[in-house]
Amino acid sequence: MCIVVRACNKDYPDLEFALTQPHAAYSAFCHGLIGKWTYLARTIPHSSELFIPLESAIRTIFLPSLTGQSPFNDTDRNFQLGIINPSLMSLYHYTTSVNVTSALANLVITRATLMPSDIGIQQLEEKNLARNQLKVMETASVTELLAILPANCKQKQSVEIASEKGASSWLNALPIARHGFALHKSAFRDAICLRYGWQPPLLPSHCICGSTYTVEHAMNCPSGGFPSIRHNEVRDLTSAFLSEVCHNVHTEPTLQPLQGEHLKYKSANGEVGARLDVAAQNFWGKDHQTAYFDVRIFNPFAQSYANSSMSKCYRKHELDKKREYEETGGIGPIATTVYKRIASLIADKRQELYSTTLFWLRCKLSFSLLRSAIMCLRGTSRPADVLVHNWSLGKPAAFDFCVTSPLNSLILSEAGVSSGVAAQASEIRKHNSNDAKCVELGWVCIPLVVETYGAWGQEAVKTFAQLASRLAIACSKPKSVIINEIYGRLNTCLMRSISSAILTRIVPS
């Protein structure tokens, strides 16, 4: 019983570790420490009362340290993060152990010299029976929790979403940094709040767009471009998976132009240059056909889905995508089938177990979505790309970068007469959209605009000249050398990005 007593001690190291490294502490608790208590419960009869102090420590110390929430009451304890109540589960563990080992125990008692051949089969049946019993208990626990929560409660919807297939992959994975599976403490606690519909701490009162700041608004607000970044991360991750096992994988492929085809749905995308997210050859076999995939990420907590089940939401978005693109080049099957197929191909190539590969793939997707959601929640949606304090007369400078093309049809005629027209128009547009907010925050708005052919706007030229003067003093170099380094690096980066954008849009012959 010394292990139980020690675990209940408030100075137990894992309880302190949960304050600074909650993700690692949770993983160590679920994948290691809890096994010791399970062993005790399996081997000692009538041990439920012995685990009451341990459950008290879990509820009042460990879970609050883990989640950053106040000590859990009976209702909150049902949001158990997979951390079972050891006092309630002790009888199950002991009964299961007795049933599985009874045949072997009888052989020991009778001093049998030979083991019957059906012993292994009996043990397997008992283990399967115990697993089924545990599933029934877990289902009953979820049902009981849903019954306690109000009908239209956000937490109830959160529990239902958390029960979806693959929704718990990130929580069950070991926090291995090289795979990108490790979360720092605030990210882990935000993830727990999002999972169970709790209010994350220290949220701003208003968004940069002026609306009241809520979790739902943060997931949907386009300010800062976070929804697009979230979509592109899943797209690029899917493309990386496909690149390992398929040929001719490319992102944003252009579909074939329509030439007199009559489309079935009015919502079908018939525009010239219509694109999907990813294309890959030989995905379904070796007939060299190209499979097209289009990613859509939606917020299940949006008001429009308040009265819809998750299965209906999935079906709606799948049909929307098919109606938009199916007639003009096709779309891949539902996401579950697609990613299972990818996992199967990767497992065959790497000579790994399919189940292991599928879990790894789900974890990669889950962590990508999770980090994107936290970025939407905590991302700083300022009217700038870079904020520099004490830039001029003690005021911060909000640098907002923009790349524009002088071949834009709206300014093409003017750009052909005088240079820098495109950059000047973009500077004016940036000032019109950002000046009011910058004045409110006490910042100076400085748009740094460059044209696709390498010409910088007037404000960018002045800013780089000031920056070069400061760097020349700090680095003890001539200002002219610093200026050449600044423009050389920036224009090289610009040309690489433009070349990459052109190459990814070339339709393969």
Short mmCIF file of C-alpha atoms in Angstrom, two decimals:
data_model
loop_
_atom_site.label_atom_id
_atom_site.label_comp_id
_atom_site.label_asym_id
_atom_site.label_seq_id
_atom_site.Cartn_x
_atom_site.Cartn_y
_atom_site.Cartn_z
CA MET A 1 0.00 0.00 0.00
CA CYS A 2 3.03 2.31 0.14
CA ILE A 3 2.62 3.12 -3.56
CA VAL A 4 -0.96 4.28 -3.00
CA VAL A 5 -0.01 6.36 0.02
CA ARG A 6 2.92 7.93 -1.80
CA ALA A 7 0.79 8.76 -4.85
CA CYS A 8 -1.66 10.60 -2.64
CA ASN A 9 1.06 12.79 -1.19
CA LYS A 10 0.73 16.38 -2.42
CA ASP A 11 4.47 16.56 -2.94
CA TYR A 12 4.47 13.69 -5.42
CA PRO A 13 6.75 14.77 -8.33
CA ASP A 14 4.26 14.01 -11.13
CA LEU A 15 1.73 16.38 -9.58
CA GLU A 16 4.25 19.24 -9.58
CA PHE A 17 5.45 18.33 -13.07
CA ALA A 18 1.89 18.73 -14.35
CA LEU A 19 2.05 22.47 -13.65
CA THR A 20 4.92 23.11 -16.06
CA GLN A 21 4.70 20.17 -18.48
CA PRO A 22 1.04 19.09 -18.53
CA HIS A 23 1.24 17.20 -21.84
CA ALA A 24 4.23 15.12 -20.76
CA ALA A 25 2.72 14.59 -17.29
CA TYR A 26 -0.57 13.40 -18.76
CA SER A 27 1.20 10.98 -21.08
CA ALA A 28 3.41 9.62 -18.28
CA PHE A 29 0.37 9.22 -16.07
CA CYS A 30 -1.75 7.35 -18.64
CA HIS A 31 0.98 5.26 -20.27
CA GLY A 32 3.05 4.44 -17.20
CA LEU A 33 2.08 5.36 -13.68
CA ILE A 34 -1.51 4.20 -13.86
CA GLY A 35 -0.29 0.69 -14.69
CA LYS A 36 1.13 0.34 -11.17
CA TRP A 37 -2.25 1.06 -9.62
CA THR A 38 -3.96 -1.29 -12.07
CA TYR A 39 -1.60 -4.05 -10.94
CA LEU A 40 -2.53 -3.40 -7.30
CA ALA A 41 -6.23 -3.47 -8.12
CA ARG A 42 -5.84 -6.78 -9.97
CA THR A 43 -3.98 -8.51 -7.19
CA ILE A 44 -5.63 -7.19 -4.00
CA PRO A 45 -9.33 -7.92 -3.29
CA HIS A 46 -11.66 -5.28 -1.86
CA SER A 47 -9.19 -2.46 -2.55
CA SER A 48 -11.68 0.23 -3.58
CA GLU A 49 -11.47 2.07 -0.26
CA LEU A 50 -7.68 2.10 -0.46
CA PHE A 51 -7.88 4.11 -3.68
CA ILE A 52 -10.19 6.82 -2.33
CA PRO A 53 -7.28 9.09 -1.22
CA LEU A 54 -5.70 8.58 -4.65
CA GLU A 55 -8.91 9.62 -6.42
CA SER A 56 -9.06 12.67 -4.16
CA ALA A 57 -5.51 13.64 -5.17
CA ILE A 58 -6.34 13.16 -8.86
CA ARG A 59 -9.48 15.29 -8.61
CA THR A 60 -8.19 18.11 -6.43
CA ILE A 61 -4.52 18.32 -7.41
CA PHE A 62 -3.54 16.48 -10.59
CA LEU A 63 -6.45 17.38 -12.92
CA PRO A 64 -6.50 21.08 -11.91
CA SER A 65 -2.71 21.23 -12.43
CA LEU A 66 -3.12 19.51 -15.77
CA THR A 67 -5.94 21.63 -17.17
CA GLY A 68 -5.50 24.94 -15.35
CA GLN A 69 -9.11 24.67 -14.12
CA SER A 70 -10.40 24.88 -10.55
CA PRO A 71 -10.74 21.64 -8.51
CA PHE A 72 -13.17 19.29 -10.22
CA ASN A 73 -16.65 18.59 -8.85
CA ASP A 74 -18.60 15.39 -9.57
CA THR A 75 -19.92 16.65 -12.93
CA ASP A 76 -16.57 17.99 -14.13
CA ARG A 77 -14.86 14.74 -13.07
CA ASN A 78 -16.85 13.00 -15.79
CA PHE A 79 -14.69 14.95 -18.27
CA GLN A 80 -11.99 12.57 -17.23
CA LEU A 81 -9.50 12.79 -20.15
CA GLY A 82 -9.27 9.02 -20.08
CA ILE A 83 -8.15 9.13 -16.45
CA ILE A 84 -10.40 6.60 -14.76
CA ASN A 85 -11.53 6.68 -11.16
CA PRO A 86 -9.26 4.02 -9.56
CA SER A 87 -11.67 3.48 -6.69
CA LEU A 88 -14.60 2.67 -8.97
CA MET A 89 -12.54 0.50 -11.36
CA SER A 90 -10.77 -1.61 -8.74
CA LEU A 91 -13.56 -4.22 -8.60
CA TYR A 92 -13.59 -4.55 -12.40
CA HIS A 93 -9.82 -5.05 -12.54
CA TYR A 94 -9.82 -7.65 -9.76
CA THR A 95 -12.76 -9.59 -11.22
CA THR A 96 -11.20 -9.57 -14.69
CA SER A 97 -7.88 -10.80 -13.32
CA VAL A 98 -9.57 -13.62 -11.39
CA ASN A 99 -11.60 -14.73 -14.43
CA VAL A 100 -8.63 -14.70 -16.81
CA THR A 101 -6.25 -16.50 -14.45
CA SER A 102 -8.70 -18.92 -12.78
CA ALA A 103 -7.87 -21.79 -15.11
CA LEU A 104 -4.13 -21.39 -14.46
CA ALA A 105 -4.74 -21.01 -10.72
CA ASN A 106 -6.66 -24.29 -10.66
CA LEU A 107 -3.75 -26.03 -12.38
CA VAL A 108 -1.38 -24.71 -9.74
CA ILE A 109 -3.68 -25.75 -6.89
CA THR A 110 -4.15 -29.26 -8.28
CA ARG A 111 -0.41 -29.51 -9.06
CA ALA A 112 -1.08 -30.48 -12.64
CA THR A 113 1.99 -31.39 -14.65
CA LEU A 114 0.50 -30.72 -18.09
CA MET A 115 -1.35 -27.67 -19.40
CA PRO A 116 -4.52 -28.46 -21.38
CA SER A 117 -4.49 -27.14 -24.94
CA ASP A 118 -7.72 -25.19 -24.47
CA ILE A 119 -6.37 -22.99 -21.66
CA GLY A 120 -5.16 -20.35 -24.09
CA ILE A 121 -8.55 -20.28 -25.83
CA GLN A 122 -10.37 -19.88 -22.52
CA GLN A 123 -8.11 -16.98 -21.53
CA LEU A 124 -8.64 -15.28 -24.88
CA GLU A 125 -12.40 -15.57 -24.49
CA GLU A 126 -12.25 -14.10 -20.99
CA LYS A 127 -10.08 -11.21 -22.22
CA ASN A 128 -12.49 -10.46 -25.05
CA LEU A 129 -15.40 -10.60 -22.61
CA ALA A 130 -13.58 -8.16 -20.30
CA ARG A 131 -12.89 -5.76 -23.20
CA ASN A 132 -16.54 -5.82 -24.22
CA GLN A 133 -17.56 -5.19 -20.64
CA LEU A 134 -15.19 -2.21 -20.46
CA LYS A 135 -16.66 -0.77 -23.68
CA VAL A 136 -20.14 -1.08 -22.21
CA MET A 137 -18.99 0.73 -19.06
CA GLU A 138 -17.35 3.51 -21.10
CA THR A 139 -20.47 3.92 -23.25
CA ALA A 140 -22.62 4.07 -20.14
CA SER A 141 -20.30 6.71 -18.66
CA VAL A 142 -20.63 8.89 -21.78
CA THR A 143 -24.39 8.39 -21.85
CA GLU A 144 -24.63 9.38 -18.20
CA LEU A 145 -22.56 12.50 -18.84
CA LEU A 146 -24.72 13.53 -21.82
CA ALA A 147 -27.84 13.00 -19.72
CA ILE A 148 -26.53 15.37 -17.03
CA LEU A 149 -25.76 18.19 -19.47
CA PRO A 150 -28.57 20.45 -20.78
CA ALA A 151 -30.00 19.72 -24.23
CA ASN A 152 -28.49 22.72 -26.09
CA CYS A 153 -25.35 22.93 -23.99
CA LYS A 154 -22.08 23.55 -25.81
CA GLN A 155 -20.30 21.06 -23.57
CA LYS A 156 -22.73 18.35 -24.66
CA GLN A 157 -21.93 19.03 -28.30
CA SER A 158 -18.22 19.05 -27.43
CA VAL A 159 -18.46 15.59 -25.83
CA GLU A 160 -20.23 14.22 -28.89
CA ILE A 161 -17.58 15.68 -31.21
CA ALA A 162 -14.77 14.38 -28.98
CA SER A 163 -16.28 10.90 -29.37
CA GLU A 164 -15.80 10.99 -33.16
CA LYS A 165 -13.36 8.54 -34.71
CA GLY A 166 -9.83 9.97 -34.56
CA ALA A 167 -10.80 12.98 -32.43
CA SER A 168 -8.70 11.67 -29.53
CA SER A 169 -5.62 10.74 -31.55
CA TRP A 170 -3.63 13.73 -30.32
CA LEU A 171 -4.51 12.98 -26.71
CA ASN A 172 -3.47 9.32 -26.94
CA ALA A 173 -0.17 9.98 -28.73
CA LEU A 174 3.13 10.15 -26.90
CA PRO A 175 4.51 13.74 -26.89
CA ILE A 176 7.40 13.04 -29.28
CA ALA A 177 8.82 16.35 -30.47
CA ARG A 178 10.49 15.02 -33.64
CA HIS A 179 7.08 13.96 -34.94
CA GLY A 180 5.52 17.27 -33.95
CA PHE A 181 3.39 15.64 -31.26
CA ALA A 182 4.50 17.78 -28.28
CA LEU A 183 2.44 20.71 -26.96
CA HIS A 184 3.65 23.40 -24.57
CA LYS A 185 1.59 24.01 -21.45
CA SER A 186 -0.69 26.79 -22.70
CA ALA A 187 -1.33 24.99 -25.99
CA PHE A 188 -2.21 21.76 -24.17
CA ARG A 189 -4.62 23.54 -21.83
CA ASP A 190 -6.21 25.45 -24.71
CA ALA A 191 -6.64 22.13 -26.52
CA ILE A 192 -8.40 20.64 -23.50
CA CYS A 193 -10.70 23.67 -23.29
CA LEU A 194 -11.57 23.37 -26.99
CA ARG A 195 -12.16 19.64 -26.61
CA TYR A 196 -14.68 19.96 -23.79
CA GLY A 197 -16.22 23.34 -24.53
CA TRP A 198 -14.65 25.13 -21.57
CA GLN A 199 -13.82 28.83 -21.70
CA PRO A 200 -10.08 29.31 -22.36
CA PRO A 201 -8.47 31.81 -19.99
CA LEU A 202 -7.16 35.28 -20.81
CA LEU A 203 -9.04 35.83 -24.06
CA PRO A 204 -9.34 39.43 -25.34
CA SER A 205 -12.71 41.14 -25.07
CA HIS A 206 -12.85 42.20 -28.73
CA CYS A 207 -11.41 40.93 -32.00
CA ILE A 208 -9.33 43.11 -34.29
CA CYS A 209 -12.34 43.26 -36.61
CA GLY A 210 -14.36 44.93 -33.83
CA SER A 211 -16.61 41.98 -32.95
CA THR A 212 -16.96 40.51 -29.49
CA TYR A 213 -14.25 37.88 -29.06
CA THR A 214 -15.54 34.34 -28.51
CA VAL A 215 -14.14 30.92 -29.34
CA GLU A 216 -16.66 30.52 -32.16
CA HIS A 217 -15.73 33.91 -33.61
CA ALA A 218 -12.00 33.12 -33.39
CA MET A 219 -12.49 29.92 -35.40
CA ASN A 220 -14.37 31.75 -38.17
CA CYS A 221 -12.93 35.27 -38.35
CA PRO A 222 -10.90 35.83 -41.55
CA SER A 223 -8.79 38.59 -39.97
CA GLY A 224 -5.15 37.57 -40.03
CA GLY A 225 -5.78 34.90 -42.67
CA PHE A 226 -5.85 32.12 -40.08
CA PRO A 227 -8.66 30.05 -41.68
CA SER A 228 -6.69 29.99 -44.94
CA ILE A 229 -3.53 28.94 -43.13
CA ARG A 230 -5.49 26.17 -41.39
CA HIS A 231 -6.79 24.89 -44.73
CA ASN A 232 -3.39 25.09 -46.42
CA GLU A 233 -1.65 23.13 -43.65
CA VAL A 234 -3.99 20.16 -44.09
CA ARG A 235 -3.66 20.45 -47.86
CA ASP A 236 0.14 20.45 -47.73
CA LEU A 237 0.21 17.61 -45.21
CA THR A 238 -2.05 15.51 -47.44
CA SER A 239 0.16 16.33 -50.40
CA ALA A 240 3.24 15.20 -48.44
CA PHE A 241 1.57 11.89 -47.60
CA LEU A 242 0.64 11.32 -51.23
CA SER A 243 4.11 12.28 -52.49
CA GLU A 244 5.56 9.31 -50.64
CA VAL A 245 3.41 6.71 -52.40
CA CYS A 246 2.02 8.28 -55.60
CA HIS A 247 3.39 9.76 -58.81
CA ASN A 248 3.01 13.28 -60.16
CA VAL A 249 1.60 14.81 -57.00
CA HIS A 250 1.00 18.56 -57.16
CA THR A 251 -1.05 21.13 -55.28
CA GLU A 252 -3.75 23.39 -56.71
CA PRO A 253 -4.00 21.60 -60.08
CA THR A 254 -5.98 23.39 -62.79
CA LEU A 255 -8.97 21.43 -64.09
CA GLN A 256 -9.65 21.02 -67.79
CA PRO A 257 -11.65 23.87 -69.34
CA LEU A 258 -15.27 23.22 -70.26
CA GLN A 259 -16.05 22.91 -73.95
CA GLY A 260 -19.80 22.67 -74.29
CA GLU A 261 -20.42 20.25 -71.42
CA HIS A 262 -23.76 20.60 -69.66
CA LEU A 263 -23.37 20.39 -65.91
CA LYS A 264 -25.96 18.68 -63.75
CA TYR A 265 -25.85 21.10 -60.81
CA LYS A 266 -26.22 24.86 -60.97
CA SER A 267 -23.61 25.19 -58.20
CA ALA A 268 -20.98 23.40 -60.32
CA ASN A 269 -17.77 25.40 -60.78
CA GLY A 270 -17.52 26.10 -64.50
CA GLU A 271 -15.01 28.93 -64.31
CA VAL A 272 -11.88 28.88 -66.43
CA GLY A 273 -8.90 27.97 -64.24
CA ALA A 274 -10.97 26.18 -61.59
CA ARG A 275 -8.66 24.40 -59.16
CA LEU A 276 -8.69 21.66 -56.57
CA ASP A 277 -6.24 21.27 -53.71
CA VAL A 278 -4.21 18.15 -54.56
CA ALA A 279 -3.87 15.77 -57.51
CA ALA A 280 -2.04 12.43 -57.53
CA GLN A 281 -1.60 9.65 -60.09
CA ASN A 282 -1.92 5.91 -59.34
CA PHE A 283 -3.75 6.50 -56.08
CA TRP A 284 -6.29 3.74 -56.71
CA GLY A 285 -4.09 1.51 -58.86
CA LYS A 286 -1.62 1.38 -61.71
CA ASP A 287 -3.86 2.63 -64.52
CA HIS A 288 -2.24 6.11 -64.36
CA GLN A 289 -5.54 7.81 -63.63
CA THR A 290 -5.35 11.01 -61.62
CA ALA A 291 -7.25 11.35 -58.36
CA TYR A 292 -8.24 14.83 -57.25
CA PHE A 293 -8.69 15.87 -53.63
CA ASP A 294 -10.27 19.00 -52.22
CA VAL A 295 -9.97 19.95 -48.55
CA ARG A 296 -12.66 21.70 -46.59
CA ILE A 297 -12.42 22.46 -42.86
CA PHE A 298 -15.53 23.62 -41.05
CA ASN A 299 -16.32 24.74 -37.53
CA PRO A 300 -18.86 22.32 -36.00
CA PHE A 301 -19.73 24.89 -33.32
CA ALA A 302 -21.01 27.42 -35.84
CA GLN A 303 -24.63 28.48 -35.36
CA SER A 304 -25.65 26.97 -38.70
CA TYR A 305 -24.74 23.49 -37.42
CA ALA A 306 -26.31 23.85 -33.96
CA ASN A 307 -29.14 21.41 -34.72
CA SER A 308 -27.21 19.06 -37.03
CA SER A 309 -25.41 15.87 -36.12
CA MET A 310 -21.77 15.43 -37.14
CA SER A 311 -22.72 12.81 -39.75
CA LYS A 312 -25.10 15.29 -41.40
CA CYS A 313 -22.43 18.01 -41.36
CA TYR A 314 -19.89 15.71 -43.01
CA ARG A 315 -22.42 14.62 -45.62
CA LYS A 316 -23.41 18.20 -46.42
CA HIS A 317 -19.85 19.33 -47.11
CA GLU A 318 -19.04 16.22 -49.13
CA LEU A 319 -22.06 16.85 -51.36
CA ASP A 320 -21.21 20.55 -51.70
CA LYS A 321 -17.73 19.68 -52.94
CA LYS A 322 -18.99 17.03 -55.33
CA ARG A 323 -21.60 19.35 -56.79
CA GLU A 324 -18.96 22.03 -57.30
CA TYR A 325 -16.25 19.91 -58.93
CA GLU A 326 -17.45 16.40 -59.79
CA GLU A 327 -18.56 17.33 -63.30
CA THR A 328 -15.29 19.09 -64.16
CA GLY A 329 -12.65 16.57 -63.16
CA GLY A 330 -13.74 14.59 -60.13
CA ILE A 331 -13.04 14.58 -56.42
CA GLY A 332 -11.62 11.90 -54.17
CA PRO A 333 -13.83 9.72 -51.90
CA ILE A 334 -14.76 10.65 -48.35
CA ALA A 335 -11.86 11.59 -46.10
CA THR A 336 -11.91 8.42 -44.02
CA THR A 337 -11.56 6.16 -47.04
CA VAL A 338 -8.87 8.37 -48.58
CA TYR A 339 -6.66 8.48 -45.51
CA LYS A 340 -7.09 4.76 -44.88
CA ARG A 341 -5.93 4.16 -48.43
CA ILE A 342 -2.94 6.46 -47.92
CA ALA A 343 -2.07 4.66 -44.68
CA SER A 344 -2.27 1.31 -46.46
CA LEU A 345 0.09 2.45 -49.22
CA ILE A 346 2.58 3.98 -46.77
CA ALA A 347 2.49 0.88 -44.56
CA ASP A 348 3.27 -1.35 -47.56
CA LYS A 349 6.14 0.87 -48.65
CA ARG A 350 7.68 1.18 -45.18
CA GLN A 351 6.88 -2.44 -44.30
CA GLU A 352 5.07 -1.34 -41.14
CA LEU A 353 1.83 -2.42 -39.52
CA TYR A 354 -1.22 -0.82 -41.09
CA SER A 355 -2.73 0.02 -37.70
CA THR A 356 0.47 1.75 -36.56
CA THR A 357 0.72 3.77 -39.77
CA LEU A 358 -2.95 4.76 -39.65
CA PHE A 359 -2.61 5.96 -36.06
CA TRP A 360 0.51 7.96 -36.97
CA LEU A 361 -1.27 9.53 -39.94
CA ARG A 362 -4.30 10.42 -37.84
CA CYS A 363 -2.02 11.97 -35.23
CA LYS A 364 -0.28 14.11 -37.85
CA LEU A 365 -3.64 15.38 -39.12
CA SER A 366 -5.01 15.81 -35.61
CA PHE A 367 -2.04 17.86 -34.40
CA SER A 368 -2.10 19.97 -37.56
CA LEU A 369 -5.76 20.84 -37.00
CA LEU A 370 -5.21 21.34 -33.29
CA ARG A 371 -2.33 23.77 -33.76
CA SER A 372 -4.33 25.64 -36.39
CA ALA A 373 -7.28 25.94 -34.01
CA ILE A 374 -5.02 27.25 -31.25
CA MET A 375 -3.49 29.68 -33.75
CA CYS A 376 -6.98 30.97 -34.57
CA LEU A 377 -7.70 31.29 -30.86
CA ARG A 378 -4.43 32.90 -29.76
CA GLY A 379 -3.08 34.36 -32.99
CA THR A 380 -2.44 38.09 -32.92
CA SER A 381 -4.63 39.58 -35.63
CA ARG A 382 -2.92 42.96 -35.89
CA PRO A 383 -3.09 45.29 -38.89
CA ALA A 384 0.55 44.45 -39.64
CA ASP A 385 2.98 41.63 -40.35
CA VAL A 386 5.81 42.91 -38.14
CA LEU A 387 5.58 45.21 -35.12
CA VAL A 388 8.75 47.13 -34.15
CA HIS A 389 8.73 49.08 -30.90
CA ASN A 390 10.34 52.53 -30.60
CA TRP A 391 10.75 52.90 -34.35
CA SER A 392 10.16 56.63 -34.64
CA LEU A 393 9.75 59.19 -31.82
CA GLY A 394 9.03 56.40 -29.34
CA LYS A 395 6.10 55.01 -31.37
CA PRO A 396 5.90 51.41 -32.59
CA ALA A 397 5.91 50.85 -36.34
CA ALA A 398 3.46 48.37 -37.87
CA PHE A 399 5.12 47.04 -41.04
CA ASP A 400 2.61 45.51 -43.45
CA PHE A 401 4.12 43.68 -46.43
CA CYS A 402 2.40 43.41 -49.79
CA VAL A 403 3.39 41.99 -53.19
CA THR A 404 1.48 43.47 -56.13
CA SER A 405 1.59 43.09 -59.88
CA PRO A 406 1.75 46.02 -62.33
CA LEU A 407 -0.05 43.77 -64.85
CA ASN A 408 -3.29 44.08 -62.88
CA SER A 409 -6.01 45.01 -65.36
CA LEU A 410 -7.25 47.84 -63.11
CA ILE A 411 -3.96 49.78 -63.31
CA LEU A 412 -2.33 48.31 -66.40
CA SER A 413 -2.78 51.43 -68.55
CA GLU A 414 -1.31 53.71 -65.86
CA ALA A 415 1.54 51.31 -65.05
CA GLY A 416 2.57 51.35 -68.70
CA VAL A 417 3.10 55.11 -68.57
CA SER A 418 4.88 55.61 -65.24
CA SER A 419 6.73 53.22 -62.95
CA GLY A 420 5.71 52.48 -59.38
CA VAL A 421 1.98 53.01 -59.94
CA ALA A 422 1.07 49.53 -58.70
CA ALA A 423 3.14 49.93 -55.53
CA GLN A 424 1.71 53.39 -54.85
CA ALA A 425 -1.88 52.12 -55.25
CA SER A 426 -1.21 49.30 -52.80
CA GLU A 427 0.31 51.73 -50.28
CA ILE A 428 -2.82 53.87 -50.42
CA ARG A 429 -5.03 50.79 -50.00
CA LYS A 430 -3.02 49.62 -46.97
CA HIS A 431 -3.27 53.05 -45.33
CA ASN A 432 -7.03 53.18 -45.92
CA SER A 433 -7.56 49.79 -44.28
CA ASN A 434 -5.05 50.02 -41.41
CA ASP A 435 -4.51 53.64 -40.42
CA ALA A 436 -7.58 53.94 -38.18
CA LYS A 437 -6.73 50.84 -36.17
CA CYS A 438 -3.05 51.80 -35.90
CA VAL A 439 -3.96 55.26 -34.59
CA GLU A 440 -6.21 53.63 -32.00
CA LEU A 441 -3.32 51.41 -30.88
CA GLY A 442 -0.76 54.22 -30.98
CA TRP A 443 1.19 52.72 -33.88
CA VAL A 444 2.58 54.12 -37.14
CA CYS A 445 1.37 52.24 -40.21
CA ILE A 446 4.15 51.65 -42.76
CA PRO A 447 3.22 49.55 -45.81
CA LEU A 448 6.21 47.82 -47.42
CA VAL A 449 5.05 47.14 -50.98
CA VAL A 450 7.02 45.49 -53.76
CA GLU A 451 5.99 44.86 -57.35
CA THR A 452 6.43 41.40 -58.83
CA TYR A 453 9.27 42.68 -61.01
CA GLY A 454 11.26 43.85 -57.98
CA ALA A 455 10.43 47.57 -57.72
CA TRP A 456 9.73 48.71 -54.14
CA GLY A 457 7.31 51.43 -53.08
CA GLN A 458 8.46 54.82 -51.85
CA GLU A 459 7.67 54.11 -48.18
CA ALA A 460 9.59 50.84 -48.36
CA VAL A 461 12.63 52.64 -49.84
CA LYS A 462 12.60 55.21 -47.01
CA THR A 463 12.15 52.51 -44.37
CA PHE A 464 15.03 50.38 -45.68
CA ALA A 465 17.24 53.48 -45.79
CA GLN A 466 16.51 54.12 -42.08
CA LEU A 467 17.09 50.47 -41.26
CA ALA A 468 20.39 50.48 -43.17
CA SER A 469 21.58 53.54 -41.25
CA ARG A 470 20.93 51.83 -37.91
CA LEU A 471 22.49 48.55 -39.04
CA ALA A 472 25.56 50.37 -40.40
CA ILE A 473 26.22 51.83 -36.95
CA ALA A 474 25.53 48.55 -35.15
CA CYS A 475 27.63 46.42 -37.55
CA SER A 476 30.36 48.99 -38.34
CA LYS A 477 29.76 48.62 -42.09
CA PRO A 478 29.17 51.20 -44.81
CA LYS A 479 25.51 52.06 -45.35
CA SER A 480 25.78 51.26 -49.06
CA VAL A 481 26.89 47.70 -48.28
CA ILE A 482 23.95 47.19 -45.89
CA ILE A 483 21.51 48.56 -48.49
CA ASN A 484 22.80 46.13 -51.11
CA GLU A 485 22.46 43.21 -48.68
CA ILE A 486 18.87 44.15 -47.78
CA TYR A 487 17.65 44.46 -51.37
CA GLY A 488 19.68 41.45 -52.50
CA ARG A 489 18.15 39.14 -49.91
CA LEU A 490 14.61 40.44 -50.26
CA ASN A 491 14.54 40.36 -54.06
CA THR A 492 16.09 36.90 -54.18
CA CYS A 493 13.38 35.65 -51.82
CA LEU A 494 10.74 37.38 -53.95
CA MET A 495 11.94 35.83 -57.22
CA ARG A 496 12.07 32.35 -55.67
CA SER A 497 8.51 32.67 -54.41
CA ILE A 498 7.24 33.90 -57.78
CA SER A 499 9.03 31.09 -59.62
CA SER A 500 7.60 28.52 -57.23
CA ALA A 501 4.09 29.93 -57.68
CA ILE A 502 4.41 29.71 -61.48
CA LEU A 503 5.82 26.18 -61.48
CA THR A 504 3.12 24.78 -59.21
CA ARG A 505 0.45 26.01 -61.59
CA ILE A 506 1.88 24.44 -64.73
CA VAL A 507 -0.52 21.79 -66.00
CA PRO A 508 1.45 18.55 -66.62
CA SER A 509 1.32 17.43 -70.22
#
